[in-house]
mmCIF file of C-alpha atoms and ligand atoms in Angstrom:
data_model
loop_
_atom_site.group_PDB
_atom_site.id
_atom_site.type_symbol
_atom_site.label_atom_id
_atom_site.label_comp_id
_atom_site.label_asym_id
_atom_site.label_seq_id
_atom_site.Cartn_x
_atom_site.Cartn_y
_atom_site.Cartn_z
ATOM 1 C CA MET A 401 0.256 0.020 0.073
ATOM 2 C CA ALA A 402 2.845 2.229 0.875
ATOM 3 C CA PHE A 403 4.217 1.730 -2.727
ATOM 4 C CA VAL A 404 0.906 2.618 -4.365
ATOM 5 C CA ARG A 405 0.776 5.593 -2.052
ATOM 6 C CA SER A 406 4.058 6.807 -3.320
ATOM 7 C CA VAL A 407 3.265 6.097 -7.132
ATOM 8 C CA LEU A 408 -0.075 7.983 -6.776
ATOM 9 C CA ARG A 409 1.833 10.809 -4.997
ATOM 10 C CA SER A 410 4.241 11.107 -7.433
ATOM 11 C CA LEU A 411 1.703 11.101 -10.531
ATOM 12 C CA VAL A 412 0.316 14.138 -8.383
ATOM 13 C CA GLY A 413 3.727 15.713 -8.358
ATOM 14 C CA ILE A 414 3.946 15.075 -12.059
ATOM 15 C CA ILE A 415 0.362 16.649 -13.275
ATOM 16 C CA VAL A 416 1.225 19.813 -11.065
ATOM 17 C CA LEU A 417 4.988 20.062 -12.321
ATOM 18 C CA PRO A 418 4.145 23.301 -14.448
ATOM 19 C CA VAL A 419 3.325 25.052 -10.990
ATOM 20 C CA THR A 420 6.437 23.902 -9.498
ATOM 21 C CA ILE A 421 8.145 25.231 -12.348
ATOM 22 C CA LEU A 422 6.173 28.420 -12.043
ATOM 23 C CA GLN A 423 6.790 28.242 -8.268
ATOM 24 C CA TYR A 424 10.963 27.570 -8.844
ATOM 25 C CA ILE A 425 11.233 30.898 -10.999
ATOM 26 C CA GLY A 426 9.244 32.907 -8.308
ATOM 27 C CA PHE A 427 6.045 33.267 -10.246
ATOM 28 C CA TRP A 428 3.403 31.313 -8.280
ATOM 29 C CA ASP A 429 3.574 32.678 -4.875
ATOM 30 C CA PRO A 430 3.474 36.565 -5.451
ATOM 31 C CA LEU A 431 0.725 35.895 -7.957
ATOM 32 C CA TYR A 432 -1.353 33.272 -5.702
ATOM 33 C CA LYS A 433 -0.843 35.573 -2.369
ATOM 34 C CA ARG A 434 -2.448 38.389 -3.980
ATOM 35 C CA PHE A 435 -5.185 36.314 -5.173
ATOM 36 C CA PHE A 436 -5.764 34.032 -1.992
ATOM 37 C CA PRO A 437 -6.995 36.825 -0.174
ATOM 38 C CA TYR A 438 -10.235 37.155 -2.206
ATOM 39 C CA LEU A 439 -10.699 33.494 -2.275
ATOM 40 C CA MET A 440 -10.350 33.137 1.536
ATOM 41 C CA ARG A 441 -12.978 35.957 2.000
ATOM 42 C CA ARG A 442 -15.239 34.173 -0.164
ATOM 43 C CA MET A 443 -14.549 30.727 1.939
ATOM 44 C CA THR A 444 -15.392 32.973 5.156
ATOM 45 C CA THR A 445 -18.779 33.162 4.717
ATOM 46 C CA THR A 446 -19.188 29.607 4.212
ATOM 47 C CA ILE A 447 -16.765 28.507 6.994
ATOM 48 C CA ASN A 448 -18.563 30.885 9.632
ATOM 49 C CA ASP A 449 -22.010 29.304 8.353
ATOM 50 C CA LYS A 450 -21.075 25.928 9.355
ATOM 51 C CA MET A 451 -18.787 26.308 12.149
ATOM 52 C CA ASP A 452 -21.081 29.182 13.717
ATOM 53 C CA LYS A 453 -21.781 26.957 16.797
ATOM 54 C CA VAL A 454 -18.342 25.662 17.312
ATOM 55 C CA LYS A 455 -17.033 29.349 17.010
ATOM 56 C CA LYS A 456 -19.565 30.630 19.156
ATOM 57 C CA LYS A 457 -19.102 27.912 21.809
ATOM 58 C CA LEU A 458 -15.422 28.715 22.072
ATOM 59 C CA PHE A 459 -15.202 32.367 21.778
ATOM 60 C CA ASP A 460 -17.599 32.625 24.580
ATOM 61 C CA ARG A 461 -15.052 31.613 26.807
ATOM 62 C CA LEU A 462 -12.514 34.801 25.541
ATOM 63 C CA PRO A 463 -14.173 37.135 28.393
ATOM 64 C CA ASP A 464 -12.764 34.722 30.860
ATOM 65 C CA PHE A 465 -9.272 35.758 30.167
ATOM 66 C CA ALA A 466 -9.706 39.588 30.594
ATOM 67 C CA SER A 467 -7.320 41.323 32.837
ATOM 68 C CA SER A 468 -8.033 44.338 34.702
ATOM 69 C CA SER A 469 -7.041 46.676 31.447
ATOM 70 C CA GLY A 470 -9.824 44.480 29.477
ATOM 71 C CA LEU A 471 -9.066 41.994 26.663
ATOM 72 C CA THR A 472 -6.207 42.113 24.272
ATOM 73 C CA VAL A 473 -6.324 39.548 21.724
ATOM 74 C CA LEU A 474 -3.668 38.896 19.147
ATOM 75 C CA GLU A 475 -4.647 37.082 15.950
ATOM 76 C CA VAL A 476 -1.761 35.040 14.355
ATOM 77 C CA GLY A 477 -2.452 34.414 10.651
ATOM 78 C CA CYS A 478 -5.546 36.611 10.759
ATOM 79 C CA GLY A 479 -6.547 36.719 7.027
ATOM 80 C CA THR A 480 -9.264 38.705 6.692
ATOM 81 C CA GLY A 481 -10.864 39.168 10.036
ATOM 82 C CA ALA A 482 -13.022 36.231 10.032
ATOM 83 C CA ASN A 483 -13.281 35.845 13.865
ATOM 84 C CA PHE A 484 -14.058 39.187 14.682
ATOM 85 C CA GLN A 485 -17.677 38.948 14.870
ATOM 86 C CA TYR A 486 -17.184 36.239 17.693
ATOM 87 C CA TYR A 487 -14.964 38.894 19.867
ATOM 88 C CA PRO A 488 -16.598 40.412 22.733
ATOM 89 C CA TRP A 489 -17.616 43.973 22.972
ATOM 90 C CA GLY A 490 -14.669 46.490 23.797
ATOM 91 C CA CYS A 491 -11.682 43.823 23.063
ATOM 92 C CA LYS A 492 -8.467 45.236 21.670
ATOM 93 C CA VAL A 493 -7.170 43.249 18.385
ATOM 94 C CA ILE A 494 -4.090 43.112 17.107
ATOM 95 C CA CYS A 495 -3.517 41.027 13.794
ATOM 96 C CA THR A 496 -0.535 39.479 12.537
ATOM 97 C CA ASP A 497 -0.074 37.720 8.932
ATOM 98 C CA PRO A 498 2.461 37.168 6.766
ATOM 99 C CA ASN A 499 0.570 38.385 3.552
ATOM 100 C CA PRO A 500 0.519 42.060 3.410
ATOM 101 C CA ASN A 501 -2.256 41.272 0.688
ATOM 102 C CA PHE A 502 -4.941 40.860 3.342
ATOM 103 C CA GLU A 503 -4.605 44.243 5.004
ATOM 104 C CA HIS A 504 -7.243 46.114 3.089
ATOM 105 C CA LEU A 505 -9.847 43.360 3.399
ATOM 106 C CA LEU A 506 -8.645 43.069 6.959
ATOM 107 C CA ARG A 507 -9.176 46.895 7.867
ATOM 108 C CA SER A 508 -12.770 46.741 6.214
ATOM 109 C CA SER A 509 -13.600 43.944 8.644
ATOM 110 C CA GLY A 510 -12.353 45.968 11.536
ATOM 111 C CA ALA A 511 -14.150 49.111 10.459
ATOM 112 C CA GLU A 512 -17.480 46.969 10.331
ATOM 113 C CA SER A 513 -16.937 45.234 13.563
ATOM 114 C CA THR A 514 -17.808 48.840 15.758
ATOM 115 C CA HIS A 515 -17.878 46.221 18.986
ATOM 116 C CA LEU A 516 -14.067 45.891 18.977
ATOM 117 C CA LYS A 517 -11.083 48.096 18.552
ATOM 118 C CA LEU A 518 -8.205 46.639 15.435
ATOM 119 C CA GLU A 519 -5.174 48.308 17.183
ATOM 120 C CA ARG A 520 -2.548 47.471 14.629
ATOM 121 C CA PHE A 521 -1.738 45.042 11.810
ATOM 122 C CA VAL A 522 1.889 43.624 11.684
ATOM 123 C CA VAL A 523 3.004 41.837 8.837
ATOM 124 C CA ALA A 524 4.661 38.742 10.368
ATOM 125 C CA CYS A 525 4.951 35.143 10.447
ATOM 126 C CA GLY A 526 3.560 33.146 13.813
ATOM 127 C CA GLU A 527 7.679 32.032 14.128
ATOM 128 C CA ASN A 528 8.770 35.366 14.514
ATOM 129 C CA LEU A 529 6.595 37.782 16.370
ATOM 130 C CA SER A 530 9.004 39.894 17.495
ATOM 131 C CA GLN A 531 6.991 43.050 17.013
ATOM 132 C CA VAL A 532 4.830 42.131 19.853
ATOM 133 C CA ALA A 533 6.012 42.428 23.320
ATOM 134 C CA SER A 534 6.515 39.376 25.724
ATOM 135 C CA GLY A 535 3.483 38.843 28.063
ATOM 136 C CA SER A 536 1.447 41.617 26.368
ATOM 137 C CA VAL A 537 -1.514 39.733 25.446
ATOM 138 C CA ASP A 538 -4.249 37.794 26.885
ATOM 139 C CA ALA A 539 -5.292 35.666 24.338
ATOM 140 C CA VAL A 540 -4.191 34.371 20.848
ATOM 141 C CA VAL A 541 -6.420 33.119 18.068
ATOM 142 C CA CYS A 542 -5.315 30.726 15.254
ATOM 143 C CA THR A 543 -7.896 29.353 13.218
ATOM 144 C CA PHE A 544 -6.839 27.232 9.841
ATOM 145 C CA VAL A 545 -3.288 28.751 10.467
ATOM 146 C CA LEU A 546 -0.870 26.064 11.809
ATOM 147 C CA CYS A 547 -1.845 23.656 8.956
ATOM 148 C CA THR A 548 0.289 26.239 6.757
ATOM 149 C CA ALA A 549 3.254 27.342 9.218
ATOM 150 C CA GLN A 550 6.270 26.398 8.158
ATOM 151 C CA ASN A 551 7.408 25.530 11.896
ATOM 152 C CA VAL A 552 4.605 24.702 14.334
ATOM 153 C CA ASP A 553 6.571 24.259 17.207
ATOM 154 C CA ALA A 554 8.044 27.481 16.714
ATOM 155 C CA VAL A 555 4.791 29.238 16.089
ATOM 156 C CA LEU A 556 3.561 27.727 19.757
ATOM 157 C CA LYS A 557 6.565 29.293 21.456
ATOM 158 C CA GLU A 558 6.196 32.383 20.230
ATOM 159 C CA ILE A 559 2.634 32.352 21.472
ATOM 160 C CA LYS A 560 3.412 31.451 24.920
ATOM 161 C CA ARG A 561 5.952 34.121 24.821
ATOM 162 C CA VAL A 562 3.423 36.939 24.083
ATOM 163 C CA LEU A 563 0.576 35.550 26.290
ATOM 164 C CA ARG A 564 0.741 37.010 29.700
ATOM 165 C CA PRO A 565 0.750 34.061 32.584
ATOM 166 C CA GLY A 566 -2.448 32.651 32.868
ATOM 167 C CA GLY A 567 -3.438 33.988 29.133
ATOM 168 C CA ALA A 568 -4.893 31.679 26.670
ATOM 169 C CA PHE A 569 -4.338 30.537 23.104
ATOM 170 C CA PHE A 570 -7.296 29.522 21.334
ATOM 171 C CA PHE A 571 -7.550 27.447 18.265
ATOM 172 C CA ILE A 572 -9.436 25.734 15.423
ATOM 173 C CA GLU A 573 -7.436 23.447 13.300
ATOM 174 C CA HIS A 574 -7.901 20.724 10.743
ATOM 175 C CA VAL A 575 -6.014 17.716 11.351
ATOM 176 C CA ALA A 576 -4.948 14.560 9.486
ATOM 177 C CA ALA A 577 -7.392 11.638 9.412
ATOM 178 C CA ASP A 578 -6.279 8.677 11.344
ATOM 179 C CA LYS A 579 -3.209 6.985 9.708
ATOM 180 C CA GLU A 580 -5.119 3.540 8.725
ATOM 181 C CA THR A 581 -8.123 5.193 6.879
ATOM 182 C CA TRP A 582 -8.589 5.655 3.116
ATOM 183 C CA LEU A 583 -8.855 9.456 3.851
ATOM 184 C CA HIS A 584 -5.476 9.451 5.626
ATOM 185 C CA PHE A 585 -4.301 7.989 2.108
ATOM 186 C CA ILE A 586 -5.746 10.291 -0.150
ATOM 187 C CA GLN A 587 -4.549 13.183 2.039
ATOM 188 C CA HIS A 588 -0.901 12.117 1.550
ATOM 189 C CA VAL A 589 -1.488 11.368 -2.310
ATOM 190 C CA ILE A 590 -2.963 14.976 -2.896
ATOM 191 C CA GLN A 591 -0.573 16.813 -0.771
ATOM 192 C CA PRO A 592 1.803 17.862 -3.739
ATOM 193 C CA ALA A 593 -1.150 19.648 -5.297
ATOM 194 C CA TRP A 594 -2.758 20.862 -2.373
ATOM 195 C CA ARG A 595 0.125 22.986 -1.047
ATOM 196 C CA TYR A 596 -0.251 25.093 -4.464
ATOM 197 C CA PHE A 597 -3.663 25.735 -4.068
ATOM 198 C CA GLY A 598 -4.445 25.731 -0.662
ATOM 199 C CA ASP A 599 -1.613 28.618 -0.111
ATOM 200 C CA GLY A 600 1.017 26.057 1.436
ATOM 201 C CA CYS A 601 -1.422 23.973 3.677
ATOM 202 C CA TYR A 602 -0.503 20.371 4.822
ATOM 203 C CA PRO A 603 -3.763 18.230 5.365
ATOM 204 C CA THR A 604 -1.430 15.558 6.954
ATOM 205 C CA ARG A 605 -0.434 17.567 10.102
ATOM 206 C CA ASP A 606 -0.991 16.056 13.787
ATOM 207 C CA THR A 607 -0.878 19.341 15.171
ATOM 208 C CA SER A 608 -2.424 18.166 18.482
ATOM 209 C CA ALA A 609 0.806 16.416 19.193
ATOM 210 C CA ASN A 610 2.950 19.822 19.029
ATOM 211 C CA LEU A 611 0.457 21.095 21.402
ATOM 212 C CA GLU A 612 0.582 18.604 23.865
ATOM 213 C CA LYS A 613 4.387 19.015 23.919
ATOM 214 C CA ALA A 614 4.187 22.612 24.240
ATOM 215 C CA ASN A 615 4.113 22.723 27.947
ATOM 216 C CA PHE A 616 0.887 24.798 28.506
ATOM 217 C CA SER A 617 -0.152 24.870 32.099
ATOM 218 C CA GLU A 618 -3.584 23.338 30.762
ATOM 219 C CA LEU A 619 -4.989 21.945 27.574
ATOM 220 C CA ASN A 620 -8.453 21.653 26.661
ATOM 221 C CA LEU A 621 -8.725 19.807 23.358
ATOM 222 C CA LYS A 622 -11.300 18.222 21.736
ATOM 223 C CA HIS A 623 -11.471 16.282 18.569
ATOM 224 C CA ILE A 624 -14.612 17.085 16.071
ATOM 225 C CA ILE A 625 -16.024 16.217 12.563
ATOM 226 C CA ALA A 626 -16.468 19.692 11.135
ATOM 227 C CA PRO A 627 -19.087 19.910 8.373
ATOM 228 C CA LEU A 628 -16.729 21.377 5.853
ATOM 229 C CA MET A 629 -15.039 19.595 2.896
ATOM 230 C CA SER A 630 -14.510 15.836 3.567
ATOM 231 C CA LEU A 631 -11.016 16.135 2.751
ATOM 232 C CA ILE A 632 -10.554 18.205 5.698
ATOM 233 C CA LYS A 633 -12.961 17.100 8.338
ATOM 234 C CA TYR A 634 -11.219 16.188 11.106
ATOM 235 C CA HIS A 635 -10.503 19.263 13.428
ATOM 236 C CA ILE A 636 -9.074 20.138 17.076
ATOM 237 C CA VAL A 637 -10.799 22.679 18.923
ATOM 238 C CA GLY A 638 -10.201 24.152 21.988
ATOM 239 C CA TYR A 639 -7.576 26.467 24.076
ATOM 240 C CA ALA A 640 -4.355 25.961 26.006
ATOM 241 C CA VAL A 641 -3.479 28.253 29.288
ATOM 242 C CA LYS A 642 -0.203 29.649 29.683
HETATM 243 C C1 SAM B 1146 -6.603 29.240 5.555
HETATM 244 S S1 SAM B 1146 -6.076 31.201 5.973
HETATM 245 C C2 SAM B 1146 -6.688 31.079 7.656
HETATM 246 C C3 SAM B 1146 -7.346 33.016 8.005
HETATM 247 C C4 SAM B 1146 -8.034 33.015 9.153
HETATM 248 N N1 SAM B 1146 -7.539 32.677 10.441
HETATM 249 C C5 SAM B 1146 -9.198 32.773 8.776
HETATM 250 O O1 SAM B 1146 -9.538 31.476 9.911
HETATM 251 O O2 SAM B 1146 -10.103 33.165 8.320
HETATM 252 C C6 SAM B 1146 -4.478 31.024 6.829
HETATM 253 C C7 SAM B 1146 -3.719 32.074 7.243
HETATM 254 O O3 SAM B 1146 -2.563 31.823 7.539
HETATM 255 C C8 SAM B 1146 -1.356 32.619 7.211
HETATM 256 N N2 SAM B 1146 -0.173 32.041 7.343
HETATM 257 C C9 SAM B 1146 0.469 31.644 6.181
HETATM 258 N N3 SAM B 1146 1.648 31.034 7.017
HETATM 259 C C10 SAM B 1146 1.929 31.759 8.424
HETATM 260 C C11 SAM B 1146 2.648 31.499 9.472
HETATM 261 N N4 SAM B 1146 3.798 30.801 9.187
HETATM 262 N N5 SAM B 1146 2.301 32.235 10.422
HETATM 263 C C12 SAM B 1146 1.538 32.952 10.329
HETATM 264 N N6 SAM B 1146 0.295 32.976 9.705
HETATM 265 C C13 SAM B 1146 0.633 32.338 8.604
HETATM 266 C C14 SAM B 1146 -2.092 33.067 5.718
HETATM 267 O O4 SAM B 1146 -1.498 34.079 5.438
HETATM 268 C C15 SAM B 1146 -3.164 33.025 5.862
HETATM 269 O O5 SAM B 1146 -3.928 34.420 6.239
HETATM 270 C C1 NAG B 1147 11.919 39.028 13.087
HETATM 271 O O1 NAG B 1147 11.441 39.951 12.554
HETATM 272 C C2 NAG B 1147 12.127 41.331 12.855
HETATM 273 C C3 NAG B 1147 11.406 42.083 12.033
HETATM 274 O O2 NAG B 1147 9.996 42.001 12.398
HETATM 275 C C4 NAG B 1147 13.561 40.999 12.377
HETATM 276 O O3 NAG B 1147 14.170 42.226 12.618
HETATM 277 C C5 NAG B 1147 14.171 39.808 12.901
HETATM 278 O O4 NAG B 1147 15.376 39.833 12.125
HETATM 279 C C6 NAG B 1147 13.392 38.626 12.852
HETATM 280 N N1 NAG B 1147 14.319 37.438 13.269
HETATM 281 C C7 NAG B 1147 14.513 36.263 12.886
HETATM 282 C C8 NAG B 1147 15.198 35.239 13.745
HETATM 283 O O5 NAG B 1147 14.326 36.271 11.699
HETATM 284 C C1 NAG B 1148 8.491 20.971 28.217
HETATM 285 O O1 NAG B 1148 9.019 20.715 29.672
HETATM 286 C C2 NAG B 1148 9.988 19.396 29.672
HETATM 287 C C3 NAG B 1148 10.039 19.214 31.003
HETATM 288 O O2 NAG B 1148 10.018 20.401 31.975
HETATM 289 C C4 NAG B 1148 11.242 19.876 28.809
HETATM 290 O O3 NAG B 1148 11.828 19.029 28.691
HETATM 291 C C5 NAG B 1148 10.852 20.264 27.443
HETATM 292 O O4 NAG B 1148 11.993 20.710 26.512
HETATM 293 C C6 NAG B 1148 9.814 21.353 27.565
HETATM 294 N N1 NAG B 1148 9.526 21.808 25.851
HETATM 295 C C7 NAG B 1148 9.301 22.671 25.563
HETATM 296 C C8 NAG B 1148 8.674 22.866 24.153
HETATM 297 O O5 NAG B 1148 9.274 24.053 26.139
#
């Protein structure tokens, strides 16, 4: 089976060879990164529709982590600001994303969300949040981001650094299917194509393992099957307290 899987995966690799070449000569990424924010904005409507209950239940806990000066939330890989509608009244939000092309869509979501204050947008990878001070935020939020990050452990380390003691990291991420399933097989086979059309996303990651070894003092993690594309239906949802 492993052999068949490798052959099929190579086949997919050959089919997307033209894209690999475009990527190699530096054409693909700049083009796709311009287009992706619009795709993401379209998908957000569907995702928020289908994940509404999950998001509501999760983000209802945000106010528990407010400090005496209120609640400051840092979004890592903020995209278009899909989670703004779930944030409590009066909260301050700092947004980071490595793709600067999200900025105008994010700012328009910020302007529409009169219940919160978008303090700043920082162009940065989650692996290097040096523009955010240590211990300066009450909560960090990542939704559908760790599947794409280059180095998940480094992102989690940065998240822990910027959180104040007792602050919490909220996450919703899709994760790999069980190893013995067909879905896992398919996730492996399509990976070489998926990364180009999913902005570098890996469907085969087991992000819960990274969270477990990140040494948060408390980890509340649930495995759910999300009503999204069946290819990425397995998700983890929860929060980890520093
Ligand atoms: C699928 S989108 C999700 C956007 C948004 N969080 C949402 O839920 O709608 C993935 C986002 O992660 C960002 N991203 C990619 N690599 C990243 C990294 N290393 N660190 C932080 N964000 C990253 C992308 O630019 C993109 O905005
Ligand atoms: C992290 O990002 C800052 C700018 O935001 C940059 O000056 C610094 O060199 C980066 N650090 C690493 C290790 O890449
Ligand atoms: C977690 O804690 C253990 C034991 O204290 C330590 O060995 C390990 O390096 C820590 N891991 C991280 C990612 O901080």
